[in-house]
Structure formats: C-alpha cells, structure tokens
mmCIF file of C-alpha atoms and ligand atoms in Angstrom:
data_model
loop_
_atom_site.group_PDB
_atom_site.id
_atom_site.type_symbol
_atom_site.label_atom_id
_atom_site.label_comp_id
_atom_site.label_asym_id
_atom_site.label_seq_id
_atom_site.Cartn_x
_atom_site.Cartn_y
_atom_site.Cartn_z
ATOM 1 C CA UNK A 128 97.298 95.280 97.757
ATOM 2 C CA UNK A 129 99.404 98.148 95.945
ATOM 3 C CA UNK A 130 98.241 101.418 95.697
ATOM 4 C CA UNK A 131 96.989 103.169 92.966
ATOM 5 C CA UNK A 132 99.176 105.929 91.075
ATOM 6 C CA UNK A 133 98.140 109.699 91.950
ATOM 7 C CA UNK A 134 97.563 111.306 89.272
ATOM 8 C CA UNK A 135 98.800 114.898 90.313
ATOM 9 C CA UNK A 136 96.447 117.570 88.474
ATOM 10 C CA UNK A 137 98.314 120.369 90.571
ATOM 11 C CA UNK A 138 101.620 118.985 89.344
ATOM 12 C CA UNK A 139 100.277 119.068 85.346
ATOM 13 C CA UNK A 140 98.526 122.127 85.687
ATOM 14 C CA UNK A 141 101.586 124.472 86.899
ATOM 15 C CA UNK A 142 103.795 122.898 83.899
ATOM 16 C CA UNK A 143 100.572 123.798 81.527
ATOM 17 C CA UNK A 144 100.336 127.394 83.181
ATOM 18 C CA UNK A 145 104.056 127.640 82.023
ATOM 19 C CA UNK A 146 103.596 126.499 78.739
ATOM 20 C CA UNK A 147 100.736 129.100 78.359
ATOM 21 C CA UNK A 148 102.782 131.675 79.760
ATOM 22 C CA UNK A 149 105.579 131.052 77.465
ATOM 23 C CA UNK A 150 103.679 131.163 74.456
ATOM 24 C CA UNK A 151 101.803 134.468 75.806
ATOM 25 C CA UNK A 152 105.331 135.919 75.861
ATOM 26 C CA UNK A 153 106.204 135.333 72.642
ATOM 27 C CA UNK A 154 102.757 136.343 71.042
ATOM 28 C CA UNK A 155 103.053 139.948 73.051
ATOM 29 C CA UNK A 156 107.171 140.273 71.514
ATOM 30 C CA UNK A 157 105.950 139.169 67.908
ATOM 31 C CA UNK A 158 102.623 139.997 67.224
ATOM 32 C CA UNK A 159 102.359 142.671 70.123
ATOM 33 C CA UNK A 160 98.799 141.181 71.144
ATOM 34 C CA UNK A 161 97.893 140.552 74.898
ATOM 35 C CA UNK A 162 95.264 137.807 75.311
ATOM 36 C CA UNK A 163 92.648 138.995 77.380
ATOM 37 C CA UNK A 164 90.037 137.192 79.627
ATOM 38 C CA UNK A 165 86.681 138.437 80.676
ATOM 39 C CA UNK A 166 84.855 137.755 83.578
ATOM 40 C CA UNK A 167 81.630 138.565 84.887
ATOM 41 C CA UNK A 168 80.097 137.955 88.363
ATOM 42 C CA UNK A 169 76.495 138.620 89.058
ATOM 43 C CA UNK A 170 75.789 138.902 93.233
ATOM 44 C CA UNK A 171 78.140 137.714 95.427
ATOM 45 C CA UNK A 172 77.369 133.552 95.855
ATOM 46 C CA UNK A 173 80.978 132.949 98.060
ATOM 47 C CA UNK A 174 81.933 130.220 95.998
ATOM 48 C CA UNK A 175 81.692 131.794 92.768
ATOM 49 C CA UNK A 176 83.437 134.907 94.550
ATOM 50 C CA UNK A 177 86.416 132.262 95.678
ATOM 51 C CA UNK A 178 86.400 131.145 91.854
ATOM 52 C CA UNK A 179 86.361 134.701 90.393
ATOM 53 C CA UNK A 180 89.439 135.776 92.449
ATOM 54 C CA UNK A 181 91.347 132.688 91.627
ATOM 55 C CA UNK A 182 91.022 133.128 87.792
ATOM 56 C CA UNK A 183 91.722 136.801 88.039
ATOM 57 C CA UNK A 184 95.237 135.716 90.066
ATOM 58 C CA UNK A 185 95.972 132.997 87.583
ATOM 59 C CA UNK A 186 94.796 134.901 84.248
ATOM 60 C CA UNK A 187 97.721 137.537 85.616
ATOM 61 C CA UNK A 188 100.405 135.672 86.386
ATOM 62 C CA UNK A 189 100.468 134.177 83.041
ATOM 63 C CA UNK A 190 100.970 137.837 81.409
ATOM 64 C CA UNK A 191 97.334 138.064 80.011
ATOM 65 C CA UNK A 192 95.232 140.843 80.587
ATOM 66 C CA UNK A 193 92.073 140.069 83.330
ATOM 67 C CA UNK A 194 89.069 142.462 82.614
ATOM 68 C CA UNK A 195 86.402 141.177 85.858
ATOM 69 C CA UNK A 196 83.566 142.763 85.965
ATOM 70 C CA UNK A 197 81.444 142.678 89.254
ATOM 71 C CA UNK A 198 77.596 142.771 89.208
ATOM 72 C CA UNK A 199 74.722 143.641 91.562
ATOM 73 C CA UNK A 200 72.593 140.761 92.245
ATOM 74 C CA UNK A 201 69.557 143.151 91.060
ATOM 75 C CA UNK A 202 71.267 143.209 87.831
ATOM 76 C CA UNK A 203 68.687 143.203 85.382
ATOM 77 C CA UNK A 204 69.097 140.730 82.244
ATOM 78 C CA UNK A 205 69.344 143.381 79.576
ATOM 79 C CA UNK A 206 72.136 145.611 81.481
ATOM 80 C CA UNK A 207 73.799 141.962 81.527
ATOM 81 C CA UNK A 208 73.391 141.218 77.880
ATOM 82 C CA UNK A 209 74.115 145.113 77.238
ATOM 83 C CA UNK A 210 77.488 144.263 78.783
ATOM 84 C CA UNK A 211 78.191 141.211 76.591
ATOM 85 C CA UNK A 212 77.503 142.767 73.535
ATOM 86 C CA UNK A 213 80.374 145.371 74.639
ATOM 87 C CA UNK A 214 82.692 142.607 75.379
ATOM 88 C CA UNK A 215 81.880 140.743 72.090
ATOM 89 C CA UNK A 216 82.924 143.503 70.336
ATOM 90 C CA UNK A 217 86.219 144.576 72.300
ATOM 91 C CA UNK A 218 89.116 143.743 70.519
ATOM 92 C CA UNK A 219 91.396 143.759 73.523
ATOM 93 C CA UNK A 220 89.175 140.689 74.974
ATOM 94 C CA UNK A 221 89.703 137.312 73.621
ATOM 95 C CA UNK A 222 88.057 135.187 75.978
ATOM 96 C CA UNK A 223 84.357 136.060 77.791
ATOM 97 C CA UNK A 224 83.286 134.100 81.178
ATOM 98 C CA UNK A 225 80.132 134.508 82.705
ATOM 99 C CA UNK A 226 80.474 132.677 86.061
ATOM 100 C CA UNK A 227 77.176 130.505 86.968
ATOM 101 C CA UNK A 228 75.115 130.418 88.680
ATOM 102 C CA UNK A 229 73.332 133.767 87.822
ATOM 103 C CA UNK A 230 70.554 134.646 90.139
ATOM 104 C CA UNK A 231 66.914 133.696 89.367
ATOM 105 C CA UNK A 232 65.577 136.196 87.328
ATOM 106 C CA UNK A 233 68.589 136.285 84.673
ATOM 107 C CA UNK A 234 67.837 133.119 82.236
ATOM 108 C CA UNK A 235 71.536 131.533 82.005
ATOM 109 C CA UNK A 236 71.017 129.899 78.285
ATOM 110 C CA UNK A 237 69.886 133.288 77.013
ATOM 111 C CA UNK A 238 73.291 134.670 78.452
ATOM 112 C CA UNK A 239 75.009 131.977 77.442
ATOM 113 C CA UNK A 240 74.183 131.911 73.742
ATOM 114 C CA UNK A 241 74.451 135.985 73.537
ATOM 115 C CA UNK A 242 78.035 135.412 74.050
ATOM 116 C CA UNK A 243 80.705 134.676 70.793
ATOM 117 C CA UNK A 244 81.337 131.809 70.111
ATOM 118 C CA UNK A 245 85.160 132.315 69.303
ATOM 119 C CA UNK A 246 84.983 134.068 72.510
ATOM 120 C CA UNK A 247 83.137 131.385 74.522
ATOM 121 C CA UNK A 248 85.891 129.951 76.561
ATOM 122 C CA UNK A 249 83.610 127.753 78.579
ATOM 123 C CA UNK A 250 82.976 126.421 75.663
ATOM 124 C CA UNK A 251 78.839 126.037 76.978
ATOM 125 C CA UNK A 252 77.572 128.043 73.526
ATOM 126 C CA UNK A 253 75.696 125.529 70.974
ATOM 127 C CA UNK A 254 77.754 126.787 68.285
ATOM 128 C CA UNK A 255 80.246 124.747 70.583
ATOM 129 C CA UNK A 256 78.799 122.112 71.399
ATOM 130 C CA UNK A 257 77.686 121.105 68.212
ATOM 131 C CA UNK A 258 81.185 121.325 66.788
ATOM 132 C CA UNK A 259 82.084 119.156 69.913
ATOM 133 C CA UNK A 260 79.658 116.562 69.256
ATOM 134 C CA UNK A 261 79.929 116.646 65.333
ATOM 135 C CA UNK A 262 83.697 116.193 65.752
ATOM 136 C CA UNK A 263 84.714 119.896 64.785
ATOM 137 C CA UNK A 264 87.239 122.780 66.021
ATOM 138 C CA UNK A 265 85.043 125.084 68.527
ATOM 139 C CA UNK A 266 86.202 125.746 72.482
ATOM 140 C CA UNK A 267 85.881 123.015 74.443
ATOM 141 C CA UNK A 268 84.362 123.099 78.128
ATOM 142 C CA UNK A 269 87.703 123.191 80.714
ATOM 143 C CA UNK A 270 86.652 120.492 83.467
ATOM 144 C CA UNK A 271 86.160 118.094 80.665
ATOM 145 C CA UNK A 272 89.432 119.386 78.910
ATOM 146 C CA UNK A 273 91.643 119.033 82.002
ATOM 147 C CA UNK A 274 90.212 115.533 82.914
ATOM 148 C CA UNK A 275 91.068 114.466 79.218
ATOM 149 C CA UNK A 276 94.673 116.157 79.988
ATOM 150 C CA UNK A 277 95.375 114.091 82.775
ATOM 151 C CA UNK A 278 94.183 110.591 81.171
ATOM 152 C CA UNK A 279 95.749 111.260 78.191
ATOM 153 C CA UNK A 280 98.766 112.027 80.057
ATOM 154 C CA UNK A 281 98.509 108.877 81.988
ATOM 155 C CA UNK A 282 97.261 106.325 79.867
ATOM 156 C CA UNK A 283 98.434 107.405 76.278
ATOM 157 C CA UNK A 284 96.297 105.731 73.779
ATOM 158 C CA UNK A 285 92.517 105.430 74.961
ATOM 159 C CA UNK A 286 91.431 103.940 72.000
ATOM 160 C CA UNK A 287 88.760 101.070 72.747
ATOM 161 C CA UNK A 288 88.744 101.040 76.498
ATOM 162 C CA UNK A 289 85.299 101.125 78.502
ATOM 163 C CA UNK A 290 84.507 104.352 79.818
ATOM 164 C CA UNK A 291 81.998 105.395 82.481
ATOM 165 C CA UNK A 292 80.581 108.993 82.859
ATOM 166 C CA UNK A 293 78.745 109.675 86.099
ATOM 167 C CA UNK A 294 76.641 112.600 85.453
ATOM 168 C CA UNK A 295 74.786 113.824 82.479
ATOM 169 C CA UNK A 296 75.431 118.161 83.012
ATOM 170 C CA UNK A 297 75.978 120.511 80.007
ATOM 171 C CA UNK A 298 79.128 121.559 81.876
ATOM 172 C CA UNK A 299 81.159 118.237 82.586
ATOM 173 C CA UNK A 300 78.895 114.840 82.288
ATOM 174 C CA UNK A 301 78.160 115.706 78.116
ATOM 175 C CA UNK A 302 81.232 117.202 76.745
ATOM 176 C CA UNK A 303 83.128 114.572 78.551
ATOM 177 C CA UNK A 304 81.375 112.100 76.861
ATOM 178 C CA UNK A 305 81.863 113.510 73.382
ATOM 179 C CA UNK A 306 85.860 113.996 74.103
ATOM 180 C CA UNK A 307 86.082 109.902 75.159
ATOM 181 C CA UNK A 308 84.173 109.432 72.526
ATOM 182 C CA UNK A 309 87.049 110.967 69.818
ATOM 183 C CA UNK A 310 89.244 109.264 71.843
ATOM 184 C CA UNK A 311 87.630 105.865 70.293
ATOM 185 C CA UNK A 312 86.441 105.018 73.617
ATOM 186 C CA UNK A 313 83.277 102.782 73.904
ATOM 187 C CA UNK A 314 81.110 105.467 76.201
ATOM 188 C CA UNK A 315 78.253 104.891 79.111
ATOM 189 C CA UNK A 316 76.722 107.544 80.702
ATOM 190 C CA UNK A 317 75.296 106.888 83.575
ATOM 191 C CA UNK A 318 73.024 109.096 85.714
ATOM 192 C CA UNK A 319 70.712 109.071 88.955
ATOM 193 C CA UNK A 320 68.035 107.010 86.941
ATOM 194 C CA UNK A 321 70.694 104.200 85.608
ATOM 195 C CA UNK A 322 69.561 100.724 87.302
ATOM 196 C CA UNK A 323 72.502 99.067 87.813
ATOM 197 C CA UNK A 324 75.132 101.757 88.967
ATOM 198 C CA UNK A 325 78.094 99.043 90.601
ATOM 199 C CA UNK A 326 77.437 97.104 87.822
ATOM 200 C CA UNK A 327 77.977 99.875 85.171
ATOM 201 C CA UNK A 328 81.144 101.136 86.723
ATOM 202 C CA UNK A 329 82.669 97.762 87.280
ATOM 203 C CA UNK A 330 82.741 97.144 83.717
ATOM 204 C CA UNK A 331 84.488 100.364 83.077
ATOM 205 C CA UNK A 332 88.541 100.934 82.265
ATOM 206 C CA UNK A 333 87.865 104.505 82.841
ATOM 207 C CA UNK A 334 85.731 106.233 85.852
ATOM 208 C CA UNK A 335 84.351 109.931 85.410
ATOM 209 C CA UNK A 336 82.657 110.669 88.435
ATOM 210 C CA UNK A 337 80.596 114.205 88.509
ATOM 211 C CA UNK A 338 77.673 113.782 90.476
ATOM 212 C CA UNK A 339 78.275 116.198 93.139
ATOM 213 C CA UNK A 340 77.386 113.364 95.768
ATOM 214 C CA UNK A 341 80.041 113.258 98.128
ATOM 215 C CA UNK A 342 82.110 109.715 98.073
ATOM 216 C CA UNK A 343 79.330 108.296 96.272
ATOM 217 C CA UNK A 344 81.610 105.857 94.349
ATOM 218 C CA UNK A 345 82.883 103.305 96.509
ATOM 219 C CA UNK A 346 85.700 101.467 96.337
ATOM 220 C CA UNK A 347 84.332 97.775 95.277
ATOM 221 C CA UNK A 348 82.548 99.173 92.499
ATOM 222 C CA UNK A 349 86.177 99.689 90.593
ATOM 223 C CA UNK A 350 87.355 97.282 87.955
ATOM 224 C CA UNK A 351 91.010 96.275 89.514
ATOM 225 C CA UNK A 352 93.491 98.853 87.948
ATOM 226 C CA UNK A 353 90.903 101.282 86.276
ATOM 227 C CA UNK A 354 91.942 104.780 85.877
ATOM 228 C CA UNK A 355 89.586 107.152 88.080
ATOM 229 C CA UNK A 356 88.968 110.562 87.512
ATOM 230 C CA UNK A 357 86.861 112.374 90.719
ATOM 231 C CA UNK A 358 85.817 115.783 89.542
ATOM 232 C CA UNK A 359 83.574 115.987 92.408
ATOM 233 C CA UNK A 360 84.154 119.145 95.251
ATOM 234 C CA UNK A 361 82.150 119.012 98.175
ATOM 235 C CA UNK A 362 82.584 120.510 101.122
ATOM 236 C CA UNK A 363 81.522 118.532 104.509
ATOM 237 C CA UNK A 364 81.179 118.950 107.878
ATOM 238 C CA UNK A 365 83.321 116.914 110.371
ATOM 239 C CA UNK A 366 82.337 115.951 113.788
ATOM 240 C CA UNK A 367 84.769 118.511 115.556
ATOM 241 C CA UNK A 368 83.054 121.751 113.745
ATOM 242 C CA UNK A 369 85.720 121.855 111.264
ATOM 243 C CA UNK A 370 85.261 120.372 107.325
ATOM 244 C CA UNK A 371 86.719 119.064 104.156
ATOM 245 C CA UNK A 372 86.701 118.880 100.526
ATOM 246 C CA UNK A 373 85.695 115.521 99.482
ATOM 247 C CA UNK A 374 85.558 114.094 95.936
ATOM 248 C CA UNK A 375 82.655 112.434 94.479
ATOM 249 C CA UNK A 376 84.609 108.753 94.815
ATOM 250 C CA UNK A 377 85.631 107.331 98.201
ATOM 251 C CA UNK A 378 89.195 107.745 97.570
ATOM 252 C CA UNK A 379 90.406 105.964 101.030
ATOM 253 C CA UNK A 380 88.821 102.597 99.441
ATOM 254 C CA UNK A 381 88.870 103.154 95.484
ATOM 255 C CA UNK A 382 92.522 103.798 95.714
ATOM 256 C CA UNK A 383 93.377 100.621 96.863
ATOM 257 C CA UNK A 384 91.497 99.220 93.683
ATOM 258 C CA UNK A 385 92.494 101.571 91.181
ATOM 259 C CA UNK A 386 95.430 101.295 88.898
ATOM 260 C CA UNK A 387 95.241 104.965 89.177
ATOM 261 C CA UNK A 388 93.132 107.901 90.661
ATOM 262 C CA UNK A 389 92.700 111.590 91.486
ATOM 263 C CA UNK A 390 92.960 113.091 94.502
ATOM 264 C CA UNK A 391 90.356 115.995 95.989
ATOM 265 C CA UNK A 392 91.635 118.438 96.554
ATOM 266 C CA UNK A 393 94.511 118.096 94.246
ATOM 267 C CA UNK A 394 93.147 116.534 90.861
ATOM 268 C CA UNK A 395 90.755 117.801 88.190
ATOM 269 C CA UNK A 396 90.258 120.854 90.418
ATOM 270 C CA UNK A 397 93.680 123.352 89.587
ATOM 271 C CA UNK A 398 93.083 121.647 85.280
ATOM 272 C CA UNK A 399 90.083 123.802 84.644
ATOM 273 C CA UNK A 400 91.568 127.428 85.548
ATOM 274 C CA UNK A 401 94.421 126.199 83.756
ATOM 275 C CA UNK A 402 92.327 124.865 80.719
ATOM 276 C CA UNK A 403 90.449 128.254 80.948
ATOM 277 C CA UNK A 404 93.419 130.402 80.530
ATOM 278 C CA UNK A 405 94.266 127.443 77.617
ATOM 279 C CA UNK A 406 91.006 128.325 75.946
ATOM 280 C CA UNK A 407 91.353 131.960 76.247
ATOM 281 C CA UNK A 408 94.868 132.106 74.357
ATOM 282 C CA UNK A 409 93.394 129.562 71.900
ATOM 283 C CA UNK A 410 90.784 131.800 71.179
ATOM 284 C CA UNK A 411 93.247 134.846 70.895
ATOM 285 C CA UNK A 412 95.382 133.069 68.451
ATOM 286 C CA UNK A 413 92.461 132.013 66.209
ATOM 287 C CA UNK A 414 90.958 135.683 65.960
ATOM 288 C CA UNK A 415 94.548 136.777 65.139
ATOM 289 C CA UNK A 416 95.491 133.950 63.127
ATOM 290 C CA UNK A 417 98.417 133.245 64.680
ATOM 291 C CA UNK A 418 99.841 129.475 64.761
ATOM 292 C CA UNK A 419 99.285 127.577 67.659
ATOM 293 C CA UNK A 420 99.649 123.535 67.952
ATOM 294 C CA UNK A 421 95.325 123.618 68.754
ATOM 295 C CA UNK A 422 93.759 120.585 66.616
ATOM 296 C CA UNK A 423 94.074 118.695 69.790
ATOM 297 C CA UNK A 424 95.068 120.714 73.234
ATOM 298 C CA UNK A 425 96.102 117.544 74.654
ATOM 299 C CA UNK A 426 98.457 116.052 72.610
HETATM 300 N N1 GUN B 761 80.274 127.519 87.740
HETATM 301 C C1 GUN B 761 80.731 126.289 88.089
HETATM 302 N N2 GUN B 761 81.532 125.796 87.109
HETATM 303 C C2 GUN B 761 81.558 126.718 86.133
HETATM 304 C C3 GUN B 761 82.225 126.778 84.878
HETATM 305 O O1 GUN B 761 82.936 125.867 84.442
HETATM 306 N N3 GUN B 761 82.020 127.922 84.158
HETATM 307 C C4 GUN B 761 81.223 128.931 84.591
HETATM 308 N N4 GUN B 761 81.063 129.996 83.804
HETATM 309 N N5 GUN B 761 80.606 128.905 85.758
HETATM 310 C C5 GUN B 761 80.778 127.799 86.523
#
C-alpha cells in the first residue's frame, strides 16, 4: 500500500514566521509600531518553562518586542491579576499570554477572563469564544488555528466532508470544532464517553486527534485516504532508559491508511508558536487599525 503524504507543519510554519516577519517590518517603517507579546509564567512546571523560552526566541526573531514575565509559584492571585491589569493597559503590548497551568490556588478562568479580549491571543476569553462559535471576528485559539492551516493548505475546499474531533478541551477539542464547522464541515466530537470510538473515526474524511493518550488512534480505525491531524505530545519511556515524543495516533500503522497525516514531532506542534505570534500581530493591527488580510488567517 502507498504511503500517506506528510504534511510538514515545520515546513509551513517557518514560511508563516516569514510572512509575519515581513509584515512586522513594514508596520515598524510605516506606522513606527512594534507588536509586542506578553508572557507570564507562574512557578517553574519544566514544560511550560521549555514553552516560555521557545516563544520568547520565536516572538524575537520575527522583530516583535517579547515582554516575559516570570512568577513565584507563591504568587498570590491578586499580585497576578494586579499584573494583568498593567499589561491591559500598556500600549506597547499587543498580545497577553498567561501560560497554563497556573498552580492550585490561582483560579485559571478568573485569570483568563481578566485579560482583554483584543489582547487575548490564546484566544481562551468568552468574549472569544463566543465570537468563535457565533461566527464572528475575535482571536482564535493557535493549536486549532495551525491545524486548520495545514488542512486548508492540504485539502483546499473542506466544504461537506466528515470530520472527527477527538477531545472535547476549551483549548483545542471546542474551537476546533467551531473552525470545521465554518469550514461547512459536517462535525463529531467525540470524547472518552463516546460508545463507538473505531466506528466514529472510520466514518470520518478528517481525523483531529487531542486526547493526550499516547498512539491511541490506531491505524485500522482510518477511513482509506483520510486526512489526519495528531496534535497529541507525549513523552514516553523506552525500554533502554531513553524516550520519545509520540503523537496521539499510531503513526507507524495510520500512515499506511491515510491519504495524508502529521508527524510528532514535526506537525501541529511548531503551527501554534507560529499562530501565536499570528495572533499577536493581528491583534496589533486591529488596535492600530492598520490593514491586514485577517477575515480568515488561513486563506
Ligand atoms: N498550556 C498548554 N497549551 C497552552 C496554550 O495554548 N496556551 C496557554 N496559555 N497555556 C498552554
């Protein structure tokens, strides 16, 4: 059997990290405005330290300005809301991150909704995700943003094709749906209570997997030629001591189903820093009305 097309998220997301540098270019000659991310870190989880340092690196090389702000873990929830409302009202940032998970005793939706919502580029504020689900012109979440990216990219037109989300999180299952959704797609989401899982992915043209259970899907649960999206990243432990990152899918069997797939590491993973730093000068351009091609990032 032929093997399915890679669909090469590090490949898309250096030639949209160009784009966006390009344009930041021309908006510092012309309007002399930097964009300007925000980030805050609360404790020192390694992951989200690994994720912090990356967006600081990526927010810089595409000429922005990167304002991080590292917390103590005994942060209390009003100096972190304190700090928000400083940010909200800095004119020199544009875009506001608050990297989860926060520790215990900080409630995350509190934070969450304290922040702007023309300066939400996770796009997790219900301001946005209202205007998500109701169709309108808010920030929209990045994993969800990149995956549409790529299968835009790839298959053109999604209009009327079966789509399966795996997952049902605020941060990729949900928005994901309501983006297939505009697309015209016809939508399932599926979660750890569906019946039927096989079942509902083998009737699907399009697989979103974001469980966060490694190699979960397997391969003969693909539809022959479906388009597979993994934005699963777990880490595992081999036999010899050492370990790997591992998608949500088992690629070594769905890819020789799959009219085309994503790899791990590789795929969805490098779209949502780049779809971050999207948002952010998105969100620049909008508070200084400048013209930017933004009813639809993707097209
Ligand atoms: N932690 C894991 N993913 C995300 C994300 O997309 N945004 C934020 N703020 N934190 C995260």
């Amino acid at each position: 059997m032929t093997q399915a097309k890679l669909i090469d998220g590090n490949e898309f997301s250096a030639g949209l990290r160009e784009q966006i540098t390009a344009r930041v270019q021309e908006i510092r000659d012309h309007h002399h405005v930097i964009p300007g991310l925000a980030v805050v870190l609360v404790g020192e989880d390694p992951a989200s330290q690994v994720y912090v340092r990356n967006k600081h690196k990526r927010t810089i090389e595409c000429g922005m300005n990167s304002f991080e702000h590292r917390l103590p873990v005994d942060t209390s929830e009003h100096q972190l809301l304190n700090l928000i409302e400083g940010l909200n009202d800095d004119p020199a940032v544009h875009g506001i991150l608050v990297q989860l998970p926060v520790p215990k005793h900080i409630d995350a939706e509190k934070v969450i909704e304290a922040i702007r919502p023309d300066k939400d580029v996770d796009g997790f504020h219900p301001m946005n995700v209202g205007k998500l689900a109701s169709g309108g012109l808010g920030l929209i979440p990045c994993t969800p943003l990149g995956s549409m990216m790529l299968l835009r990219d790839h298959l053109g037109s999604l209009s009327g094709l079966k789509a399966v989300v795996i997952g049902r999180s605020n941060i990729v299952g949900k928005p994901m749906a309501h983006l297939l959704i505009r697309e015209s797609c016809t939508v399932t989401i599926a979660h750890s209570r569906t019946r039927d899982l096989p079942a509902e992915v083998r009737a699907a043209d399009i697989v979103i997997a974001a469980v966060g259970q490694p190699e979960m899907v397997r391969g003969d649960w693909i539809k022959p030629g479906a388009t597979v999206i993994d934005v699963g990243i777990n880490r595992i432990a081999l036999p010899d001591g050492k370990s790997k990152l591992v998608g949500d899918v088992n690629f070594a069997e769905a890819v020789q189903v799959a009219g085309a797939i994503t790899p791990v590491p590789g795929g969805v993973g490098p779209m949502t820093i780049a779809c971050l730093l999207r948002n952010t000068l998105t969100a620049c351009a909008r508070l200084h009305r400048l013209d930017i091609p933004e009813a639809k990032p993707w097209s």
